[in-house]
Short mmCIF file of C-alpha atoms and ligand atoms in Angstrom, two decimals:
data_model
loop_
_atom_site.label_atom_id
_atom_site.label_comp_id
_atom_site.label_asym_id
_atom_site.label_seq_id
_atom_site.Cartn_x
_atom_site.Cartn_y
_atom_site.Cartn_z
CA MET A 673 123.82 241.42 194.17
CA SER A 674 121.81 238.35 195.10
CA ASN A 675 123.65 235.07 195.55
CA PRO A 676 124.23 232.84 192.48
CA ALA A 677 121.47 230.46 191.49
CA THR A 678 120.76 227.82 194.11
CA GLY A 679 118.54 225.73 191.84
CA SER A 680 115.92 226.28 189.21
CA VAL A 681 112.24 225.99 188.52
CA THR A 682 110.96 224.76 185.17
CA LEU A 683 107.91 226.29 183.59
CA THR A 684 106.19 224.49 180.73
CA LEU A 685 103.63 226.08 178.44
CA ASP A 686 100.57 223.80 178.51
CA GLY A 687 99.81 222.16 175.16
CA SER A 688 103.28 222.77 173.77
CA ASN A 689 106.71 221.29 174.20
CA ARG A 690 108.16 224.67 175.10
CA SER A 691 109.56 225.12 178.57
CA VAL A 692 112.05 227.33 180.32
CA SER A 693 114.33 226.73 183.26
CA LEU A 694 114.27 229.73 185.59
CA PRO A 695 117.21 230.10 187.99
CA LEU A 696 116.30 230.31 191.68
CA LEU A 697 118.14 233.15 193.39
CA GLY A 698 118.69 233.42 197.11
CA GLY A 699 119.40 236.29 199.44
CA THR A 700 121.03 236.21 202.87
CA LEU A 701 117.63 235.59 204.48
CA GLY A 702 114.16 234.97 203.11
CA PRO A 703 112.62 232.72 200.48
CA GLN A 704 114.14 231.87 197.11
CA VAL A 705 113.16 233.97 194.12
CA ALA A 706 112.60 232.73 190.57
CA ASP A 707 114.47 234.89 188.07
CA ILE A 708 111.89 235.42 185.32
CA ARG A 709 113.94 237.82 183.20
CA LYS A 710 114.25 235.45 180.26
CA LEU A 711 110.65 234.22 180.45
CA TYR A 712 109.32 236.50 177.71
CA ASN A 713 112.15 235.77 175.31
CA GLU A 714 111.89 232.02 175.85
CA LEU A 715 108.13 231.48 176.13
CA GLY A 716 106.64 234.78 174.93
CA ILE A 717 104.69 235.31 178.15
CA PHE A 718 104.77 237.87 180.97
CA THR A 719 103.87 237.40 184.62
CA PHE A 720 100.80 239.06 186.18
CA ASP A 721 101.11 240.34 189.75
CA PRO A 722 98.98 243.42 190.51
CA GLY A 723 100.10 244.96 193.78
CA TYR A 724 103.45 243.12 193.34
CA GLY A 725 102.64 240.76 196.24
CA GLY A 726 104.86 238.01 194.77
CA THR A 727 107.46 240.05 192.91
CA ALA A 728 110.92 241.15 194.01
CA ALA A 729 111.69 244.33 192.07
CA CYS A 730 115.31 244.69 193.19
CA ASP A 731 117.93 243.23 195.47
CA SER A 732 118.74 245.31 198.52
CA LYS A 733 121.05 245.11 201.52
CA ILE A 734 119.21 247.67 203.64
CA THR A 735 116.18 246.23 205.41
CA TYR A 736 114.80 242.74 205.94
CA ILE A 737 111.27 241.82 207.03
CA ASP A 738 109.99 238.35 207.91
CA GLY A 739 106.27 238.97 207.89
CA ASP A 740 105.33 235.54 209.26
CA GLU A 741 107.66 235.80 212.24
CA GLY A 742 107.21 239.53 212.82
CA VAL A 743 110.91 240.34 212.30
CA LEU A 744 112.36 243.64 211.12
CA LEU A 745 116.10 244.17 210.65
CA TYR A 746 117.94 247.32 209.58
CA ARG A 747 121.23 246.20 208.02
CA GLY A 748 120.88 242.95 209.99
CA TYR A 749 120.24 244.55 213.39
CA PRO A 750 116.87 243.74 215.04
CA ILE A 751 114.61 246.78 215.37
CA GLU A 752 114.09 246.01 219.07
CA GLN A 753 117.83 246.42 219.79
CA LEU A 754 118.09 249.56 217.69
CA ALA A 755 115.04 251.16 219.29
CA GLU A 756 116.48 250.43 222.73
CA GLN A 757 120.16 251.23 222.21
CA SER A 758 120.58 253.50 219.21
CA ASP A 759 119.19 256.83 218.03
CA PHE A 760 117.89 258.26 214.80
CA ILE A 761 121.06 259.92 213.56
CA GLU A 762 123.07 256.74 214.12
CA ILE A 763 120.33 254.75 212.35
CA ALA A 764 120.51 257.21 209.44
CA TYR A 765 124.25 256.52 209.18
CA LEU A 766 123.65 252.78 209.41
CA LEU A 767 120.94 252.72 206.74
CA MET A 768 122.94 254.88 204.36
CA ASN A 769 126.38 253.33 204.87
CA GLY A 770 125.68 249.74 205.83
CA GLU A 771 127.67 249.60 209.09
CA LEU A 772 127.40 251.18 212.51
CA PRO A 773 129.72 254.20 212.79
CA ASN A 774 132.58 254.62 215.25
CA ALA A 775 132.47 257.76 217.42
CA ALA A 776 134.44 259.91 214.94
CA GLU A 777 132.36 258.75 211.97
CA LEU A 778 129.15 259.47 213.85
CA LYS A 779 130.33 262.94 214.83
CA ALA A 780 131.32 263.75 211.23
CA PHE A 781 127.98 262.45 209.97
CA GLU A 782 126.00 264.48 212.48
CA THR A 783 127.99 267.59 211.58
CA GLY A 784 127.34 266.87 207.91
CA VAL A 785 123.60 266.74 208.54
CA THR A 786 123.43 269.80 210.81
CA ARG A 787 125.39 271.86 208.29
CA HIS A 788 122.40 271.63 205.95
CA THR A 789 119.43 272.22 208.25
CA MET A 790 118.66 275.75 207.03
CA LEU A 791 116.57 276.37 203.94
CA HIS A 792 117.49 278.76 201.16
CA GLU A 793 115.73 282.00 202.16
CA GLN A 794 113.95 282.00 198.82
CA ILE A 795 112.11 278.85 199.91
CA ARG A 796 110.20 280.89 202.50
CA ASN A 797 108.27 282.37 199.57
CA PHE A 798 106.92 278.98 198.56
CA PHE A 799 105.04 278.68 201.84
CA GLN A 800 103.28 282.02 201.29
CA GLY A 801 101.73 280.57 198.11
CA PHE A 802 99.75 277.93 200.00
CA ARG A 803 96.37 278.41 201.64
CA ARG A 804 96.69 278.46 205.42
CA ASP A 805 94.35 275.47 205.66
CA ALA A 806 96.36 273.34 203.20
CA HIS A 807 97.16 269.88 204.50
CA PRO A 808 100.82 269.89 205.59
CA MET A 809 101.47 266.79 203.45
CA ALA A 810 100.43 268.83 200.39
CA VAL A 811 102.89 271.53 201.48
CA MET A 812 105.58 268.86 201.98
CA CYS A 813 105.06 267.47 198.46
CA GLY A 814 105.31 270.97 197.03
CA VAL A 815 108.24 272.35 199.00
CA VAL A 816 110.40 269.19 198.98
CA GLY A 817 109.79 268.96 195.22
CA ALA A 818 110.76 272.64 194.94
CA LEU A 819 114.20 271.83 196.41
CA ALA A 820 114.92 270.28 192.99
CA ALA A 821 114.87 273.80 191.57
CA PHE A 822 117.51 274.92 194.08
CA TYR A 823 119.97 272.05 193.63
CA HIS A 824 119.62 271.10 190.01
CA ASP A 825 122.44 272.53 187.93
CA ASN A 826 125.27 271.00 189.93
CA LEU A 827 123.61 267.65 190.42
CA ASP A 828 125.39 264.77 188.71
CA ILE A 829 123.82 261.78 190.46
CA HIS A 830 126.63 259.53 189.23
CA ASP A 831 129.15 261.47 191.33
CA PRO A 832 129.30 259.87 194.84
CA GLU A 833 130.08 263.20 196.51
CA VAL A 834 127.07 264.84 194.90
CA ARG A 835 124.89 261.96 196.08
CA ARG A 836 126.30 262.27 199.59
CA ILE A 837 125.50 265.98 199.78
CA ALA A 838 122.02 265.51 198.29
CA ALA A 839 121.37 262.90 201.01
CA PHE A 840 122.59 265.24 203.76
CA ARG A 841 120.47 268.07 202.38
CA LEU A 842 117.34 265.95 202.31
CA ILE A 843 117.75 264.45 205.78
CA ALA A 844 118.63 267.86 207.24
CA LYS A 845 116.04 270.04 205.52
CA VAL A 846 112.95 267.85 205.70
CA PRO A 847 112.34 268.55 209.44
CA THR A 848 112.71 272.28 208.80
CA ILE A 849 110.18 272.12 205.95
CA ALA A 850 107.84 269.99 208.07
CA ALA A 851 108.01 272.40 211.02
CA TRP A 852 107.48 275.41 208.76
CA ALA A 853 104.45 273.75 207.13
CA TYR A 854 102.98 273.54 210.62
CA LYS A 855 103.95 277.07 211.62
CA TYR A 856 102.44 278.42 208.42
CA ALA A 857 99.15 276.60 209.11
CA ILE A 858 98.85 278.07 212.61
CA GLY A 859 100.04 281.54 211.63
CA GLN A 860 103.19 281.58 213.78
CA PRO A 861 106.62 282.79 212.64
CA PHE A 862 108.96 280.26 211.13
CA VAL A 863 111.58 279.07 213.62
CA TYR A 864 115.12 278.56 212.34
CA PRO A 865 116.93 275.33 213.23
CA ARG A 866 119.28 275.10 216.21
CA ASN A 867 122.30 272.97 215.44
CA ASP A 868 123.28 272.60 219.10
CA LEU A 869 120.24 270.36 219.57
CA GLY A 870 119.92 266.73 218.51
CA TYR A 871 117.88 265.84 215.44
CA ALA A 872 114.60 265.06 217.24
CA ALA A 873 115.01 267.86 219.80
CA ASN A 874 115.67 270.42 217.06
CA PHE A 875 112.58 269.25 215.21
CA LEU A 876 110.44 269.69 218.35
CA TYR A 877 112.06 273.09 218.93
CA MET A 878 111.14 274.27 215.42
CA LEU A 879 107.60 272.93 215.85
CA ASN A 880 106.83 274.26 219.31
CA SER A 881 108.91 277.35 220.11
CA VAL A 882 107.95 280.97 219.44
CA PRO A 883 110.29 283.98 219.39
CA ALA A 884 108.35 285.65 222.23
CA GLU A 885 109.64 283.38 224.99
CA PRO A 886 112.35 280.83 225.74
CA TYR A 887 111.54 277.22 224.97
CA GLU A 888 113.16 274.27 226.66
CA VAL A 889 112.81 270.99 224.73
CA SER A 890 111.57 268.27 227.07
CA PRO A 891 114.05 265.36 227.05
CA ILE A 892 111.11 262.96 227.45
CA LEU A 893 109.45 264.29 224.32
CA ALA A 894 112.76 264.39 222.41
CA ARG A 895 113.40 260.74 223.31
CA ALA A 896 109.87 259.75 222.28
CA MET A 897 110.17 261.62 218.97
CA ASP A 898 113.54 259.99 218.33
CA ARG A 899 112.03 256.54 218.97
CA ILE A 900 109.17 257.27 216.55
CA LEU A 901 111.68 258.36 213.90
CA VAL A 902 113.78 255.21 214.43
CA LEU A 903 110.76 252.92 214.04
CA HIS A 904 109.68 254.60 210.81
CA ALA A 905 113.10 255.03 209.20
CA ASP A 906 112.87 252.26 206.60
CA HIS A 907 110.66 249.35 205.64
CA GLU A 908 112.11 247.81 202.46
CA GLN A 909 110.08 248.00 199.23
CA ASN A 910 106.80 249.52 200.50
CA ALA A 911 104.63 251.70 198.23
CA SER A 912 106.43 254.99 198.88
CA THR A 913 109.93 253.51 198.69
CA SER A 914 109.05 251.71 195.46
CA THR A 915 107.73 255.04 194.16
CA VAL A 916 111.05 256.71 194.99
CA ARG A 917 112.96 253.89 193.28
CA LEU A 918 110.72 253.97 190.20
CA ALA A 919 111.02 257.74 189.86
CA GLY A 920 114.76 257.55 190.56
CA SER A 921 115.26 254.76 188.00
CA THR A 922 114.78 257.35 185.24
CA GLY A 923 117.73 259.37 186.56
CA ALA A 924 115.35 262.04 187.91
CA ASN A 925 116.44 264.69 190.40
CA PRO A 926 116.56 263.10 193.90
CA PHE A 927 114.60 265.92 195.54
CA ALA A 928 111.79 265.37 193.04
CA CYS A 929 111.98 261.60 193.70
CA ILE A 930 111.56 262.12 197.45
CA ALA A 931 108.58 264.42 196.77
CA ALA A 932 107.07 261.51 194.81
CA GLY A 933 107.65 259.26 197.84
CA ILE A 934 105.91 261.79 200.09
CA ALA A 935 102.89 261.77 197.75
CA ALA A 936 102.70 257.97 197.89
CA LEU A 937 103.09 257.93 201.67
CA TRP A 938 100.16 260.30 202.16
CA GLY A 939 97.47 257.73 201.29
CA PRO A 940 95.41 256.25 204.15
CA ALA A 941 96.40 252.71 203.13
CA HIS A 942 100.04 253.66 203.81
CA GLY A 943 101.47 256.46 206.00
CA GLY A 944 98.17 258.31 206.19
CA ALA A 945 96.90 255.52 208.45
CA ASN A 946 98.23 257.10 211.67
CA GLU A 947 96.02 260.13 211.10
CA ALA A 948 93.14 257.85 210.08
CA VAL A 949 93.49 255.81 213.32
CA LEU A 950 92.91 258.89 215.46
CA LYS A 951 89.97 259.93 213.30
CA MET A 952 88.52 256.42 213.66
CA LEU A 953 88.97 256.37 217.46
CA GLY A 954 87.29 259.77 217.63
CA GLU A 955 84.35 258.50 215.58
CA ILE A 956 83.96 255.36 217.71
CA GLY A 957 84.00 257.63 220.73
CA HIS A 958 83.27 255.04 223.43
CA ALA A 959 84.04 251.36 224.07
CA ASP A 960 80.28 250.62 223.97
CA ASN A 961 80.32 251.49 220.28
CA ILE A 962 83.12 249.06 219.38
CA PRO A 963 80.89 246.04 218.56
CA ALA A 964 78.81 248.09 216.09
CA PHE A 965 82.00 249.46 214.55
CA ILE A 966 83.57 245.99 214.23
CA ALA A 967 80.33 244.74 212.60
CA LYS A 968 80.67 247.53 210.01
CA VAL A 969 84.32 246.60 209.37
CA LYS A 970 83.30 242.98 208.77
CA ASP A 971 80.41 243.90 206.49
CA LYS A 972 81.45 243.11 202.90
CA ASN A 973 79.17 245.89 201.66
CA SER A 974 80.88 248.60 203.67
CA ASP A 975 84.27 250.02 202.84
CA VAL A 976 85.09 250.66 206.51
CA LYS A 977 88.49 249.29 207.56
CA LEU A 978 89.97 248.92 210.99
CA MET A 979 92.68 251.51 210.50
CA GLY A 980 96.06 250.61 211.97
CA PHE A 981 95.35 246.91 211.41
CA GLY A 982 96.67 244.67 208.66
CA HIS A 983 99.78 244.81 206.57
CA ARG A 984 100.81 243.52 203.18
CA VAL A 985 103.84 241.72 204.58
CA TYR A 986 103.25 241.18 208.32
CA LYS A 987 100.95 238.26 208.94
CA ASN A 988 101.91 238.44 212.60
CA PHE A 989 102.46 241.31 215.03
CA ASP A 990 104.24 244.22 213.38
CA PRO A 991 107.34 244.37 215.65
CA ARG A 992 107.22 248.17 215.44
CA ALA A 993 103.67 248.12 216.84
CA LYS A 994 104.86 246.18 219.91
CA ILE A 995 107.61 248.73 220.60
CA MET A 996 105.25 251.59 219.86
CA LYS A 997 102.71 250.23 222.34
CA GLU A 998 105.35 250.02 225.08
CA THR A 999 106.62 253.49 224.18
CA CYS A 1000 103.08 254.79 224.31
CA HIS A 1001 102.65 253.59 227.90
CA GLU A 1002 106.09 254.94 228.85
CA VAL A 1003 105.45 258.36 227.34
CA LEU A 1004 102.03 258.73 228.92
CA GLY A 1005 103.54 257.65 232.26
CA GLU A 1006 106.46 260.07 231.98
CA LEU A 1007 104.16 262.89 230.97
CA GLY A 1008 101.99 262.09 233.97
CA ILE A 1009 98.93 261.39 231.81
CA LYS A 1010 96.99 258.86 233.87
CA ASP A 1011 93.82 258.58 231.88
CA GLU A 1012 94.01 258.79 228.14
CA PRO A 1013 90.57 257.75 226.91
CA LEU A 1014 91.85 257.22 223.36
CA LEU A 1015 94.49 254.77 224.60
CA ASP A 1016 91.89 252.87 226.63
CA LEU A 1017 89.68 252.75 223.57
CA ALA A 1018 92.53 251.59 221.34
CA MET A 1019 93.46 248.82 223.79
CA GLU A 1020 89.89 247.60 223.98
CA LEU A 1021 89.58 247.71 220.19
CA GLU A 1022 92.81 245.77 219.87
CA ARG A 1023 91.67 243.19 222.44
CA ILE A 1024 88.36 242.60 220.65
CA ALA A 1025 89.92 242.49 217.19
CA LEU A 1026 92.59 240.01 218.26
CA THR A 1027 89.95 237.58 219.52
CA ASP A 1028 87.60 237.94 216.55
CA ASP A 1029 87.74 235.21 213.93
CA TYR A 1030 87.46 237.74 211.07
CA PHE A 1031 90.81 239.24 212.02
CA ILE A 1032 92.41 235.98 213.20
CA SER A 1033 91.61 234.11 209.98
CA ARG A 1034 92.97 236.96 207.85
CA LYS A 1035 96.04 237.36 210.06
CA LEU A 1036 95.27 241.01 210.70
CA TYR A 1037 97.37 242.42 213.54
CA PRO A 1038 98.02 245.99 214.71
CA ASN A 1039 100.59 247.77 212.57
CA VAL A 1040 102.96 250.60 213.55
CA ASP A 1041 100.31 253.23 213.00
CA PHE A 1042 97.86 251.83 215.53
CA TYR A 1043 99.76 253.33 218.47
CA SER A 1044 101.93 256.05 216.95
CA GLY A 1045 99.04 258.51 216.65
CA ILE A 1046 98.18 258.16 220.33
CA ILE A 1047 101.76 258.96 221.36
CA LEU A 1048 101.94 261.91 219.00
CA LYS A 1049 98.64 263.24 220.31
CA ALA A 1050 99.88 262.95 223.90
CA MET A 1051 102.99 264.87 222.83
CA GLY A 1052 100.77 267.72 221.67
CA ILE A 1053 101.35 267.13 217.95
CA PRO A 1054 98.28 267.98 215.85
CA THR A 1055 96.73 265.11 213.90
CA SER A 1056 97.44 266.65 210.50
CA MET A 1057 101.18 266.44 211.26
CA PHE A 1058 101.26 262.69 211.98
CA THR A 1059 101.97 261.58 208.43
CA VAL A 1060 104.42 264.46 208.02
CA ILE A 1061 106.46 263.05 210.92
CA PHE A 1062 106.39 259.66 209.22
CA ALA A 1063 107.74 261.39 206.08
CA VAL A 1064 110.55 263.05 208.06
CA ALA A 1065 111.65 259.64 209.35
CA ARG A 1066 111.21 257.75 206.09
CA THR A 1067 113.26 260.30 204.14
CA VAL A 1068 116.32 258.47 205.51
CA GLY A 1069 115.04 255.17 204.12
CA TRP A 1070 114.08 256.70 200.78
CA VAL A 1071 117.47 258.37 200.40
CA SER A 1072 119.31 255.15 201.33
CA GLN A 1073 117.27 253.10 198.88
CA TRP A 1074 117.67 255.69 196.12
CA LYS A 1075 121.42 255.77 196.69
CA GLU A 1076 121.68 251.98 196.69
CA MET A 1077 119.75 251.84 193.42
CA ILE A 1078 121.88 254.46 191.66
CA GLU A 1079 125.05 252.66 192.84
CA ASP A 1080 123.84 249.29 191.47
CA PRO A 1081 125.59 248.71 188.10
CA SER A 1082 122.72 246.48 186.92
CA GLN A 1083 120.11 249.19 187.56
CA ARG A 1084 117.64 249.77 184.71
CA ILE A 1085 114.65 252.03 184.31
CA GLY A 1086 111.63 250.55 186.12
CA ARG A 1087 109.01 249.62 183.58
CA PRO A 1088 106.26 247.08 184.44
CA ARG A 1089 104.16 245.38 181.76
CA GLN A 1090 100.38 245.02 181.57
CA ILE A 1091 97.58 242.79 180.35
CA TYR A 1092 95.86 244.90 177.75
CA THR A 1093 92.07 244.52 177.99
CA GLY A 1094 90.98 247.43 175.80
CA ALA A 1095 89.62 247.39 172.27
CA ALA A 1096 91.42 245.26 169.68
CA THR A 1097 92.89 247.00 166.62
CA ARG A 1098 90.21 248.86 164.67
CA ASP A 1099 90.02 251.55 162.01
CA PHE A 1100 89.39 255.20 162.77
CA VAL A 1101 85.83 256.29 161.90
CA PRO A 1102 85.40 259.91 160.67
CA ILE A 1103 82.96 261.90 162.84
CA ASP A 1104 80.26 262.12 160.13
CA LYS A 1105 80.25 258.30 159.85
CA ARG A 1106 79.81 257.64 163.60
CA GLY A 1107 76.34 256.54 164.74
N1 ACO B 719 90.24 246.08 208.40
C1 ACO B 719 89.36 245.15 207.94
N2 ACO B 719 89.65 244.21 207.01
C2 ACO B 719 90.87 244.22 206.52
C3 ACO B 719 91.86 245.16 206.94
C4 ACO B 719 91.48 246.10 207.92
N3 ACO B 719 92.37 247.02 208.35
N4 ACO B 719 93.01 244.94 206.27
C5 ACO B 719 92.76 243.90 205.45
N5 ACO B 719 91.48 243.46 205.61
C6 ACO B 719 90.84 242.30 204.94
C7 ACO B 719 90.55 242.59 203.47
O1 ACO B 719 89.26 243.16 203.29
C8 ACO B 719 90.65 241.21 202.88
O2 ACO B 719 89.49 240.50 203.25
P1 ACO B 719 88.85 239.40 202.22
O3 ACO B 719 89.89 238.34 202.07
O4 ACO B 719 87.60 238.94 202.89
O5 ACO B 719 88.60 240.13 200.93
C9 ACO B 719 91.79 240.57 203.67
O6 ACO B 719 91.80 241.24 204.94
C10 ACO B 719 93.16 240.70 203.01
O7 ACO B 719 93.46 242.07 202.86
P2 ACO B 719 94.09 242.75 201.59
O8 ACO B 719 93.34 244.00 201.28
O9 ACO B 719 94.25 241.75 200.49
O10 ACO B 719 95.50 243.11 202.16
P3 ACO B 719 96.57 244.04 201.48
O11 ACO B 719 97.86 243.43 201.74
O12 ACO B 719 96.22 244.34 200.06
O13 ACO B 719 96.41 245.42 202.28
C11 ACO B 719 96.67 247.10 203.90
C12 ACO B 719 97.22 245.79 203.32
C13 ACO B 719 96.51 248.14 202.77
C14 ACO B 719 97.68 247.66 204.91
C15 ACO B 719 95.32 246.83 204.58
O14 ACO B 719 95.48 245.88 205.60
C16 ACO B 719 94.68 248.10 205.14
O15 ACO B 719 94.04 248.84 204.38
N6 ACO B 719 94.84 248.37 206.48
C17 ACO B 719 94.31 249.58 207.07
C18 ACO B 719 95.17 250.75 206.74
C19 ACO B 719 96.48 250.75 207.50
O16 ACO B 719 96.52 250.59 208.71
N7 ACO B 719 97.56 250.99 206.76
C20 ACO B 719 98.89 251.10 207.32
C21 ACO B 719 99.77 250.01 206.83
S1 ACO B 719 101.33 250.06 207.64
C22 ACO B 719 102.13 251.35 206.95
O17 ACO B 719 101.96 251.71 205.82
C23 ACO B 719 103.03 252.05 207.80
#
């Protein structure tokens, strides 16, 4: 729960003597928040905040962002330290449980996840129903949602043990589903998980190996994939996480809630941006074409955006983008890729955008997706899988946020209000009387 009121703000309805004192709540970090819950009862008015830019929909202990300073903390730990010193499975434990594990706790957690990496054999049949050219995010929405049909009857979300197992199942099975979506698209046999490998290495193994020959997972690629997963694991109340919470607030099946999150993530304004960045760089083609492209972005009459730039919360460098940029250079270096024209193009685009008043005045900086696509491309991952990889990572955040919400005794169904701008009350007109 948030801390007790630290003050209040008084709102007075103009032209009347009616006012209300709204308590100001505070968290551990971040600005104060006016508690408007009694506003309607006291003054008969709602608040209007499309896009929820000024609205806290919940209190949460999981992730903190300071958008002005470019700070991101998971459970209080700076993302830079976690990216450097931790790994994805430990981060999953941290996000879900609130504290870093000791060695025995980590081992038990990892075993818990690996025990659930296989899919029910019946799930194979779902893949056959898709067209081979289906976007893998469409397959992810469908197959993750279908898990609800496999784990429904024994799912009492108010039982902590049931929640724990649902979380393990989701974190463990999503990479398998993601890899199989890819294998199905390219017509290769599905590869079963290998529990002797780490989380990221097993994912790469399922994506890249074929039964016809041995496959050794490159430790460089496994480390890079792990880093990408860490950076994408959670990001407080973004569009997809809020979708998971809203769906979950009804008591819906958690597998169905995560499928809803995957759907929300897919959009180019959110997780789909990493794929869109690569498409954009491909369309620009050469540094000589950057000025014309930037002019189009700045043109009010065009709907062209500089993909991978801008963020609802960060009005400074996205700290994940900084780490991603460094990782990008490291990975290309380790893979021995000396010239990556897309990286050169991205760096030039970034340089120009960061010195252009349009972007400076609007505080538009590179976000995490600006560099992640370039790393994934260098790792040999096809563009259509970029957002899928984001979904694999974010499943941990979604599950943690869903769990936190269900465990909150004050949790209620999510139900925003609206300003109604349609027709006022009128009488039905029979069809023979209509003009
Ligand atoms: N390129 C050009 N102009 C932009 C961009 C951009 N990428 N982003 C914002 N702007 C402009 C807007 O047109 C607006 O200009 P105006 O004041 O002249 O009208 C101003 O900056 C403010 O932008 P908003 O749209 O109000 O910002 P909002 O917070 O609603 O949107 C968003 C944030 C959706 C991320 C936006 O910046 C965007 O579309 N970026 C490109 C897509 C992208 O990279 N998404 C990934 C986000 S990170 C993630 O989900 C992992």
